[in-house]
PDB file of N, CA and C in Angstrom:
ATOM      1  N   MET A 223       0.830  -1.187   0.000  1.00 48.00           N
ATOM      2  CA  MET A 223       0.000   0.000   0.000  1.00 48.00           C
ATOM      3  C   MET A 223       0.875   1.251   0.000  1.00 48.00           C
ATOM      4  N   PRO A 224       0.445   2.260  -0.717  1.00 55.00           N
ATOM      5  CA  PRO A 224       1.209   3.511  -0.708  1.00 55.00           C
ATOM      6  C   PRO A 224       1.062   4.228   0.632  1.00 55.00           C
ATOM      7  N   TRP A 225       2.085   4.995   0.936  1.00 55.00           N
ATOM      8  CA  TRP A 225       2.027   5.805   2.135  1.00 55.00           C
ATOM      9  C   TRP A 225       0.906   6.812   1.962  1.00 55.00           C
ATOM     10  N   PRO A 226       0.082   7.217   2.877  1.00 57.00           N
ATOM     11  CA  PRO A 226       0.152   7.069   4.313  1.00 57.00           C
ATOM     12  C   PRO A 226      -0.599   5.859   4.852  1.00 57.00           C
ATOM     13  N   PHE A 227      -1.053   4.955   3.998  1.00 53.00           N
ATOM     14  CA  PHE A 227      -1.755   3.779   4.484  1.00 53.00           C
ATOM     15  C   PHE A 227      -0.800   2.589   4.579  1.00 53.00           C
ATOM     16  N   ARG A 228      -0.881   1.904   5.649  1.00 56.00           N
ATOM     17  CA  ARG A 228      -0.087   0.693   5.820  1.00 56.00           C
ATOM     18  C   ARG A 228      -1.042  -0.435   6.173  1.00 56.00           C
ATOM     19  N   ARG A 229      -0.820  -1.554   5.587  1.00 56.00           N
ATOM     20  CA  ARG A 229      -1.712  -2.683   5.796  1.00 56.00           C
ATOM     21  C   ARG A 229      -1.535  -3.255   7.192  1.00 56.00           C
ATOM     22  N   HIS A 230      -2.617  -3.415   7.855  1.00 53.00           N
ATOM     23  CA  HIS A 230      -2.671  -4.060   9.162  1.00 53.00           C
ATOM     24  C   HIS A 230      -3.554  -5.281   8.966  1.00 53.00           C
ATOM     25  N   PRO A 231      -3.391  -6.330   9.743  1.00 54.00           N
ATOM     26  CA  PRO A 231      -4.178  -7.532   9.498  1.00 54.00           C
ATOM     27  C   PRO A 231      -5.669  -7.290   9.302  1.00 54.00           C
ATOM     28  N   ARG A 232      -6.270  -6.352   9.993  1.00 56.00           N
ATOM     29  CA  ARG A 232      -7.716  -6.177   9.863  1.00 56.00           C
ATOM     30  C   ARG A 232      -8.164  -4.753   9.550  1.00 56.00           C
ATOM     31  N   ARG A 233      -7.283  -3.863   9.442  1.00 56.00           N
ATOM     32  CA  ARG A 233      -7.680  -2.483   9.174  1.00 56.00           C
ATOM     33  C   ARG A 233      -6.519  -1.696   8.555  1.00 56.00           C
ATOM     34  N   PHE A 234      -6.856  -0.498   8.064  1.00 49.00           N
ATOM     35  CA  PHE A 234      -5.844   0.415   7.565  1.00 49.00           C
ATOM     36  C   PHE A 234      -5.521   1.416   8.661  1.00 49.00           C
ATOM     37  N   LEU A 235      -4.256   1.710   8.818  1.00 49.00           N
ATOM     38  CA  LEU A 235      -3.839   2.734   9.766  1.00 49.00           C
ATOM     39  C   LEU A 235      -3.588   4.014   8.988  1.00 49.00           C
ATOM     40  N   GLN A 236      -4.058   5.123   9.502  1.00 50.00           N
ATOM     41  CA  GLN A 236      -3.842   6.396   8.840  1.00 50.00           C
ATOM     42  C   GLN A 236      -2.880   7.237   9.657  1.00 50.00           C
ATOM     43  N   VAL A 237      -2.095   8.006   8.951  1.00 44.00           N
ATOM     44  CA  VAL A 237      -1.200   8.955   9.599  1.00 44.00           C
ATOM     45  C   VAL A 237      -2.054  10.136  10.043  1.00 44.00           C
ATOM     46  N   ALA A 238      -1.773  10.670  11.220  1.00 47.00           N
ATOM     47  CA  ALA A 238      -2.550  11.784  11.755  1.00 47.00           C
ATOM     48  C   ALA A 238      -2.475  12.999  10.840  1.00 47.00           C
ATOM     49  N   ARG A 239      -3.575  13.721  10.753  1.00 50.00           N
ATOM     50  CA  ARG A 239      -3.641  14.937   9.946  1.00 50.00           C
ATOM     51  C   ARG A 239      -2.842  16.036  10.635  1.00 50.00           C
ATOM     52  N   VAL A 240      -2.006  16.696   9.870  1.00 48.00           N
ATOM     53  CA  VAL A 240      -1.190  17.786  10.405  1.00 48.00           C
ATOM     54  C   VAL A 240      -1.694  19.076   9.795  1.00 48.00           C
ATOM     55  N   SER A 241      -2.026  20.041  10.643  1.00 54.00           N
ATOM     56  CA  SER A 241      -2.459  21.333  10.118  1.00 54.00           C
ATOM     57  C   SER A 241      -1.941  22.432  11.026  1.00 54.00           C
ATOM     58  N   GLY A 242      -1.332  23.421  10.413  1.00 49.00           N
ATOM     59  CA  GLY A 242      -0.869  24.580  11.146  1.00 49.00           C
ATOM     60  C   GLY A 242       0.320  24.315  12.058  1.00 49.00           C
ATOM     61  N   GLN A 243       1.081  23.256  11.768  1.00 58.00           N
ATOM     62  CA  GLN A 243       2.234  22.948  12.603  1.00 58.00           C
ATOM     63  C   GLN A 243       3.440  22.723  11.713  1.00 58.00           C
ATOM     64  N   GLY A 244       4.615  22.896  12.277  1.00 65.00           N
ATOM     65  CA  GLY A 244       5.829  22.629  11.526  1.00 65.00           C
ATOM     66  C   GLY A 244       6.482  23.888  11.024  1.00 65.00           C
ATOM     67  N   GLU A 245       7.275  23.728   9.978  1.00 67.00           N
ATOM     68  CA  GLU A 245       8.093  24.819   9.460  1.00 67.00           C
ATOM     69  C   GLU A 245       7.272  25.994   8.945  1.00 67.00           C
ATOM     70  N   GLY A 246       6.105  25.751   8.389  1.00 70.00           N
ATOM     71  CA  GLY A 246       5.298  26.825   7.815  1.00 70.00           C
ATOM     72  C   GLY A 246       4.396  27.525   8.801  1.00 70.00           C
ATOM     73  N   ALA A 247       4.451  27.161  10.076  1.00 87.00           N
ATOM     74  CA  ALA A 247       3.527  27.724  11.062  1.00 87.00           C
ATOM     75  C   ALA A 247       3.668  29.231  11.180  1.00 87.00           C
ATOM     76  N   VAL A 248       4.870  29.759  11.088  1.00 91.00           N
ATOM     77  CA  VAL A 248       5.071  31.208  11.192  1.00 91.00           C
ATOM     78  C   VAL A 248       4.376  31.905  10.027  1.00 91.00           C
ATOM     79  N   ALA A 249       4.483  31.357   8.849  1.00 92.00           N
ATOM     80  CA  ALA A 249       3.835  31.945   7.679  1.00 92.00           C
ATOM     81  C   ALA A 249       2.321  31.930   7.834  1.00 92.00           C
ATOM     82  N   LEU A 250       1.776  30.870   8.410  1.00 94.00           N
ATOM     83  CA  LEU A 250       0.334  30.791   8.618  1.00 94.00           C
ATOM     84  C   LEU A 250      -0.133  31.845   9.609  1.00 94.00           C
ATOM     85  N   VAL A 251       0.644  32.064  10.655  1.00 94.00           N
ATOM     86  CA  VAL A 251       0.306  33.086  11.650  1.00 94.00           C
ATOM     87  C   VAL A 251       0.367  34.475  11.013  1.00 94.00           C
ATOM     88  N   GLN A 252       1.390  34.728  10.196  1.00 95.00           N
ATOM     89  CA  GLN A 252       1.518  36.019   9.514  1.00 95.00           C
ATOM     90  C   GLN A 252       0.344  36.266   8.576  1.00 95.00           C
ATOM     91  N   LEU A 253      -0.008  35.265   7.787  1.00 96.00           N
ATOM     92  CA  LEU A 253      -1.129  35.405   6.858  1.00 96.00           C
ATOM     93  C   LEU A 253      -2.422  35.624   7.631  1.00 96.00           C
ATOM     94  N   GLY A 254      -2.628  34.859   8.681  1.00 96.00           N
ATOM     95  CA  GLY A 254      -3.835  35.010   9.485  1.00 96.00           C
ATOM     96  C   GLY A 254      -3.942  36.381  10.114  1.00 96.00           C
ATOM     97  N   ALA A 255      -2.836  36.900  10.624  1.00 96.00           N
ATOM     98  CA  ALA A 255      -2.833  38.236  11.231  1.00 96.00           C
ATOM     99  C   ALA A 255      -3.160  39.303  10.188  1.00 96.00           C
ATOM    100  N   ALA A 256      -2.635  39.135   8.982  1.00 96.00           N
ATOM    101  CA  ALA A 256      -2.921  40.091   7.910  1.00 96.00           C
ATOM    102  C   ALA A 256      -4.396  40.043   7.532  1.00 96.00           C
ATOM    103  N   ILE A 257      -4.951  38.840   7.444  1.00 97.00           N
ATOM    104  CA  ILE A 257      -6.375  38.700   7.115  1.00 97.00           C
ATOM    105  C   ILE A 257      -7.220  39.374   8.194  1.00 97.00           C
ATOM    106  N   ARG A 258      -6.887  39.143   9.463  1.00 97.00           N
ATOM    107  CA  ARG A 258      -7.642  39.760  10.561  1.00 97.00           C
ATOM    108  C   ARG A 258      -7.560  41.289  10.493  1.00 97.00           C
ATOM    109  N   ALA A 259      -6.359  41.820  10.293  1.00 96.00           N
ATOM    110  CA  ALA A 259      -6.193  43.276  10.237  1.00 96.00           C
ATOM    111  C   ALA A 259      -6.966  43.876   9.060  1.00 96.00           C
ATOM    112  N   LEU A 260      -6.874  43.245   7.896  1.00 96.00           N
ATOM    113  CA  LEU A 260      -7.585  43.740   6.719  1.00 96.00           C
ATOM    114  C   LEU A 260      -9.098  43.625   6.895  1.00 96.00           C
ATOM    115  N   ARG A 261      -9.534  42.578   7.543  1.00 96.00           N
ATOM    116  CA  ARG A 261     -10.968  42.397   7.819  1.00 96.00           C
ATOM    117  C   ARG A 261     -11.480  43.544   8.683  1.00 96.00           C
ATOM    118  N   LYS A 262     -10.718  43.885   9.717  1.00 96.00           N
ATOM    119  CA  LYS A 262     -11.139  44.964  10.618  1.00 96.00           C
ATOM    120  C   LYS A 262     -11.152  46.313   9.908  1.00 96.00           C
ATOM    121  N   VAL A 263     -10.136  46.567   9.085  1.00 96.00           N
ATOM    122  CA  VAL A 263     -10.091  47.821   8.321  1.00 96.00           C
ATOM    123  C   VAL A 263     -11.292  47.912   7.378  1.00 96.00           C
ATOM    124  N   ALA A 264     -11.671  46.772   6.782  1.00 95.00           N
ATOM    125  CA  ALA A 264     -12.797  46.740   5.852  1.00 95.00           C
ATOM    126  C   ALA A 264     -14.145  46.815   6.572  1.00 95.00           C
ATOM    127  N   GLY A 265     -14.131  46.683   7.910  1.00 96.00           N
ATOM    128  CA  GLY A 265     -15.366  46.776   8.676  1.00 96.00           C
ATOM    129  C   GLY A 265     -16.188  45.506   8.721  1.00 96.00           C
ATOM    130  N   PHE A 266     -15.554  44.377   8.414  1.00 96.00           N
ATOM    131  CA  PHE A 266     -16.236  43.081   8.457  1.00 96.00           C
ATOM    132  C   PHE A 266     -16.112  42.459   9.840  1.00 96.00           C
ATOM    133  N   SER A 267     -17.172  41.822  10.293  1.00 96.00           N
ATOM    134  CA  SER A 267     -17.033  40.916  11.429  1.00 96.00           C
ATOM    135  C   SER A 267     -16.429  39.634  10.866  1.00 96.00           C
ATOM    136  N   GLN A 268     -15.936  38.794  11.741  1.00 95.00           N
ATOM    137  CA  GLN A 268     -15.374  37.524  11.277  1.00 95.00           C
ATOM    138  C   GLN A 268     -16.444  36.707  10.551  1.00 95.00           C
ATOM    139  N   GLU A 269     -17.649  36.716  11.104  1.00 96.00           N
ATOM    140  CA  GLU A 269     -18.753  35.974  10.496  1.00 96.00           C
ATOM    141  C   GLU A 269     -19.121  36.537   9.127  1.00 96.00           C
ATOM    142  N   ALA A 270     -19.131  37.867   8.991  1.00 97.00           N
ATOM    143  CA  ALA A 270     -19.481  38.487   7.713  1.00 97.00           C
ATOM    144  C   ALA A 270     -18.435  38.180   6.645  1.00 97.00           C
ATOM    145  N   LEU A 271     -17.151  38.224   7.019  1.00 97.00           N
ATOM    146  CA  LEU A 271     -16.100  37.893   6.046  1.00 97.00           C
ATOM    147  C   LEU A 271     -16.191  36.428   5.641  1.00 97.00           C
ATOM    148  N   ALA A 272     -16.396  35.570   6.612  1.00 97.00           N
ATOM    149  CA  ALA A 272     -16.526  34.145   6.305  1.00 97.00           C
ATOM    150  C   ALA A 272     -17.691  33.906   5.354  1.00 97.00           C
ATOM    151  N   ASP A 273     -18.811  34.571   5.596  1.00 97.00           N
ATOM    152  CA  ASP A 273     -19.983  34.429   4.732  1.00 97.00           C
ATOM    153  C   ASP A 273     -19.682  34.949   3.331  1.00 97.00           C
ATOM    154  N   ALA A 274     -19.040  36.114   3.244  1.00 96.00           N
ATOM    155  CA  ALA A 274     -18.710  36.692   1.938  1.00 96.00           C
ATOM    156  C   ALA A 274     -17.740  35.812   1.155  1.00 96.00           C
ATOM    157  N   ALA A 275     -16.858  35.120   1.878  1.00 96.00           N
ATOM    158  CA  ALA A 275     -15.870  34.256   1.226  1.00 96.00           C
ATOM    159  C   ALA A 275     -16.379  32.833   1.016  1.00 96.00           C
ATOM    160  N   GLY A 276     -17.520  32.506   1.608  1.00 96.00           N
ATOM    161  CA  GLY A 276     -18.051  31.146   1.470  1.00 96.00           C
ATOM    162  C   GLY A 276     -17.276  30.130   2.292  1.00 96.00           C
ATOM    163  N   ILE A 277     -16.796  30.572   3.453  1.00 96.00           N
ATOM    164  CA  ILE A 277     -16.011  29.721   4.351  1.00 96.00           C
ATOM    165  C   ILE A 277     -16.728  29.656   5.685  1.00 96.00           C
ATOM    166  N   ASP A 278     -16.701  28.512   6.331  1.00 95.00           N
ATOM    167  CA  ASP A 278     -17.316  28.373   7.646  1.00 95.00           C
ATOM    168  C   ASP A 278     -16.666  29.338   8.639  1.00 95.00           C
ATOM    169  N   ARG A 279     -17.467  29.971   9.502  1.00 94.00           N
ATOM    170  CA  ARG A 279     -16.964  30.963  10.446  1.00 94.00           C
ATOM    171  C   ARG A 279     -15.912  30.401  11.385  1.00 94.00           C
ATOM    172  N   SER A 280     -16.113  29.197  11.881  1.00 95.00           N
ATOM    173  CA  SER A 280     -15.120  28.625  12.789  1.00 95.00           C
ATOM    174  C   SER A 280     -13.807  28.341  12.061  1.00 95.00           C
ATOM    175  N   HIS A 281     -13.902  27.958  10.790  1.00 95.00           N
ATOM    176  CA  HIS A 281     -12.694  27.729   9.998  1.00 95.00           C
ATOM    177  C   HIS A 281     -11.963  29.051   9.758  1.00 95.00           C
ATOM    178  N   MET A 282     -12.725  30.117   9.515  1.00 96.00           N
ATOM    179  CA  MET A 282     -12.116  31.437   9.326  1.00 96.00           C
ATOM    180  C   MET A 282     -11.354  31.853  10.577  1.00 96.00           C
ATOM    181  N   GLY A 283     -11.915  31.594  11.741  1.00 95.00           N
ATOM    182  CA  GLY A 283     -11.226  31.919  12.987  1.00 95.00           C
ATOM    183  C   GLY A 283      -9.915  31.173  13.116  1.00 95.00           C
ATOM    184  N   LYS A 284      -9.916  29.906  12.723  1.00 96.00           N
ATOM    185  CA  LYS A 284      -8.697  29.102  12.782  1.00 96.00           C
ATOM    186  C   LYS A 284      -7.668  29.592  11.768  1.00 96.00           C
ATOM    187  N   ILE A 285      -8.129  30.049  10.619  1.00 96.00           N
ATOM    188  CA  ILE A 285      -7.220  30.622   9.619  1.00 96.00           C
ATOM    189  C   ILE A 285      -6.579  31.887  10.184  1.00 96.00           C
ATOM    190  N   GLU A 286      -7.395  32.758  10.778  1.00 96.00           N
ATOM    191  CA  GLU A 286      -6.877  34.013  11.324  1.00 96.00           C
ATOM    192  C   GLU A 286      -5.875  33.774  12.454  1.00 96.00           C
ATOM    193  N   ARG A 287      -6.058  32.704  13.214  1.00 95.00           N
ATOM    194  CA  ARG A 287      -5.124  32.392  14.304  1.00 95.00           C
ATOM    195  C   ARG A 287      -3.920  31.586  13.822  1.00 95.00           C
ATOM    196  N   GLY A 288      -3.876  31.235  12.550  1.00 94.00           N
ATOM    197  CA  GLY A 288      -2.759  30.471  12.011  1.00 94.00           C
ATOM    198  C   GLY A 288      -2.804  29.006  12.401  1.00 94.00           C
ATOM    199  N   GLU A 289      -3.982  28.519  12.734  1.00 93.00           N
ATOM    200  CA  GLU A 289      -4.139  27.128  13.168  1.00 93.00           C
ATOM    201  C   GLU A 289      -4.450  26.173  12.025  1.00 93.00           C
ATOM    202  N   ARG A 290      -4.773  26.706  10.868  1.00 91.00           N
ATOM    203  CA  ARG A 290      -5.093  25.872   9.710  1.00 91.00           C
ATOM    204  C   ARG A 290      -4.222  26.251   8.536  1.00 91.00           C
ATOM    205  N   ASN A 291      -3.810  25.248   7.795  1.00 92.00           N
ATOM    206  CA  ASN A 291      -3.041  25.461   6.579  1.00 92.00           C
ATOM    207  C   ASN A 291      -4.039  25.799   5.474  1.00 92.00           C
ATOM    208  N   VAL A 292      -4.256  27.068   5.283  1.00 92.00           N
ATOM    209  CA  VAL A 292      -5.279  27.546   4.359  1.00 92.00           C
ATOM    210  C   VAL A 292      -4.926  27.157   2.925  1.00 92.00           C
ATOM    211  N   THR A 293      -5.927  26.716   2.177  1.00 94.00           N
ATOM    212  CA  THR A 293      -5.697  26.312   0.794  1.00 94.00           C
ATOM    213  C   THR A 293      -5.641  27.530  -0.113  1.00 94.00           C
ATOM    214  N   LEU A 294      -5.050  27.352  -1.260  1.00 95.00           N
ATOM    215  CA  LEU A 294      -4.977  28.432  -2.246  1.00 95.00           C
ATOM    216  C   LEU A 294      -6.380  28.893  -2.625  1.00 95.00           C
ATOM    217  N   LEU A 295      -7.302  27.971  -2.782  1.00 96.00           N
ATOM    218  CA  LEU A 295      -8.668  28.347  -3.152  1.00 96.00           C
ATOM    219  C   LEU A 295      -9.305  29.232  -2.084  1.00 96.00           C
ATOM    220  N   ASN A 296      -9.041  28.931  -0.812  1.00 97.00           N
ATOM    221  CA  ASN A 296      -9.586  29.769   0.253  1.00 97.00           C
ATOM    222  C   ASN A 296      -8.888  31.122   0.309  1.00 97.00           C
ATOM    223  N   VAL A 297      -7.606  31.170   0.004  1.00 97.00           N
ATOM    224  CA  VAL A 297      -6.908  32.459  -0.068  1.00 97.00           C
ATOM    225  C   VAL A 297      -7.532  33.314  -1.170  1.00 97.00           C
ATOM    226  N   VAL A 298      -7.842  32.703  -2.300  1.00 97.00           N
ATOM    227  CA  VAL A 298      -8.487  33.426  -3.403  1.00 97.00           C
ATOM    228  C   VAL A 298      -9.848  33.955  -2.961  1.00 97.00           C
ATOM    229  N   LYS A 299     -10.632  33.131  -2.266  1.00 97.00           N
ATOM    230  CA  LYS A 299     -11.959  33.546  -1.801  1.00 97.00           C
ATOM    231  C   LYS A 299     -11.858  34.695  -0.800  1.00 97.00           C
ATOM    232  N   ILE A 300     -10.919  34.595   0.129  1.00 97.00           N
ATOM    233  CA  ILE A 300     -10.750  35.632   1.150  1.00 97.00           C
ATOM    234  C   ILE A 300     -10.297  36.940   0.507  1.00 97.00           C
ATOM    235  N   ALA A 301      -9.312  36.864  -0.391  1.00 97.00           N
ATOM    236  CA  ALA A 301      -8.830  38.066  -1.080  1.00 97.00           C
ATOM    237  C   ALA A 301      -9.973  38.724  -1.859  1.00 97.00           C
ATOM    238  N   SER A 302     -10.761  37.923  -2.536  1.00 97.00           N
ATOM    239  CA  SER A 302     -11.886  38.457  -3.304  1.00 97.00           C
ATOM    240  C   SER A 302     -12.900  39.144  -2.387  1.00 97.00           C
ATOM    241  N   ALA A 303     -13.200  38.524  -1.256  1.00 97.00           N
ATOM    242  CA  ALA A 303     -14.148  39.115  -0.312  1.00 97.00           C
ATOM    243  C   ALA A 303     -13.625  40.432   0.251  1.00 97.00           C
ATOM    244  N   LEU A 304     -12.311  40.543   0.389  1.00 97.00           N
ATOM    245  CA  LEU A 304     -11.685  41.782   0.872  1.00 97.00           C
ATOM    246  C   LEU A 304     -11.403  42.767  -0.260  1.00 97.00           C
ATOM    247  N   GLN A 305     -11.780  42.398  -1.481  1.00 96.00           N
ATOM    248  CA  GLN A 305     -11.570  43.199  -2.688  1.00 96.00           C
ATOM    249  C   GLN A 305     -10.091  43.502  -2.900  1.00 96.00           C
ATOM    250  N   LEU A 306      -9.284  42.456  -2.739  1.00 96.00           N
ATOM    251  CA  LEU A 306      -7.843  42.525  -2.969  1.00 96.00           C
ATOM    252  C   LEU A 306      -7.450  41.441  -3.952  1.00 96.00           C
ATOM    253  N   SER A 307      -6.296  41.607  -4.558  1.00 96.00           N
ATOM    254  CA  SER A 307      -5.731  40.501  -5.335  1.00 96.00           C
ATOM    255  C   SER A 307      -5.023  39.573  -4.359  1.00 96.00           C
ATOM    256  N   VAL A 308      -4.810  38.364  -4.769  1.00 96.00           N
ATOM    257  CA  VAL A 308      -4.078  37.417  -3.935  1.00 96.00           C
ATOM    258  C   VAL A 308      -2.673  37.946  -3.664  1.00 96.00           C
ATOM    259  N   ALA A 309      -2.061  38.547  -4.675  1.00 97.00           N
ATOM    260  CA  ALA A 309      -0.713  39.104  -4.514  1.00 97.00           C
ATOM    261  C   ALA A 309      -0.690  40.192  -3.435  1.00 97.00           C
ATOM    262  N   ASP A 310      -1.712  41.069  -3.431  1.00 96.00           N
ATOM    263  CA  ASP A 310      -1.786  42.115  -2.418  1.00 96.00           C
ATOM    264  C   ASP A 310      -1.952  41.513  -1.019  1.00 96.00           C
ATOM    265  N   LEU A 311      -2.817  40.520  -0.908  1.00 96.00           N
ATOM    266  CA  LEU A 311      -3.028  39.873   0.400  1.00 96.00           C
ATOM    267  C   LEU A 311      -1.740  39.252   0.922  1.00 96.00           C
ATOM    268  N   ILE A 312      -1.038  38.544   0.059  1.00 95.00           N
ATOM    269  CA  ILE A 312       0.220  37.907   0.453  1.00 95.00           C
ATOM    270  C   ILE A 312       1.271  38.975   0.803  1.00 95.00           C
ATOM    271  N   ALA A 313       1.345  40.014  -0.013  1.00 96.00           N
ATOM    272  CA  ALA A 313       2.339  41.079   0.240  1.00 96.00           C
ATOM    273  C   ALA A 313       2.063  41.765   1.578  1.00 96.00           C
ATOM    274  N   ARG A 314       0.806  41.976   1.901  1.00 94.00           N
ATOM    275  CA  ARG A 314       0.471  42.635   3.163  1.00 94.00           C
ATOM    276  C   ARG A 314       0.731  41.750   4.369  1.00 94.00           C
ATOM    277  N   SER A 315       0.873  40.457   4.133  1.00 93.00           N
ATOM    278  CA  SER A 315       1.186  39.551   5.241  1.00 93.00           C
ATOM    279  C   SER A 315       2.689  39.533   5.512  1.00 93.00           C
ATOM    280  N   GLY A 316       3.475  40.107   4.604  1.00 91.00           N
ATOM    281  CA  GLY A 316       4.924  40.138   4.775  1.00 91.00           C
ATOM    282  C   GLY A 316       5.622  38.875   4.316  1.00 91.00           C
ATOM    283  N   LEU A 317       4.919  38.050   3.574  1.00 85.00           N
ATOM    284  CA  LEU A 317       5.536  36.802   3.077  1.00 85.00           C
ATOM    285  C   LEU A 317       6.231  37.025   1.756  1.00 85.00           C
TER     286      LEU A 317
END
């Protein structure tokens, strides 16, 4: 079996999901802080931004705290909701 699944006599074992940890954690915190700051400047509540971006509110909170490895598609949605380009959002995060 290919990694991350390994054959066990009666079941498959899965490797634990890793999100927001490791070498990229600082970048996630920076991006999340930038999203939070831009959201506040734009006058959005966290719930309103999440709704505008089509992202669950609790997930948005985890993104802002740098606890989730945000996908490119979600970065595009968030930037669009903030009326920014993805490049502007990334640049404002200092990455």
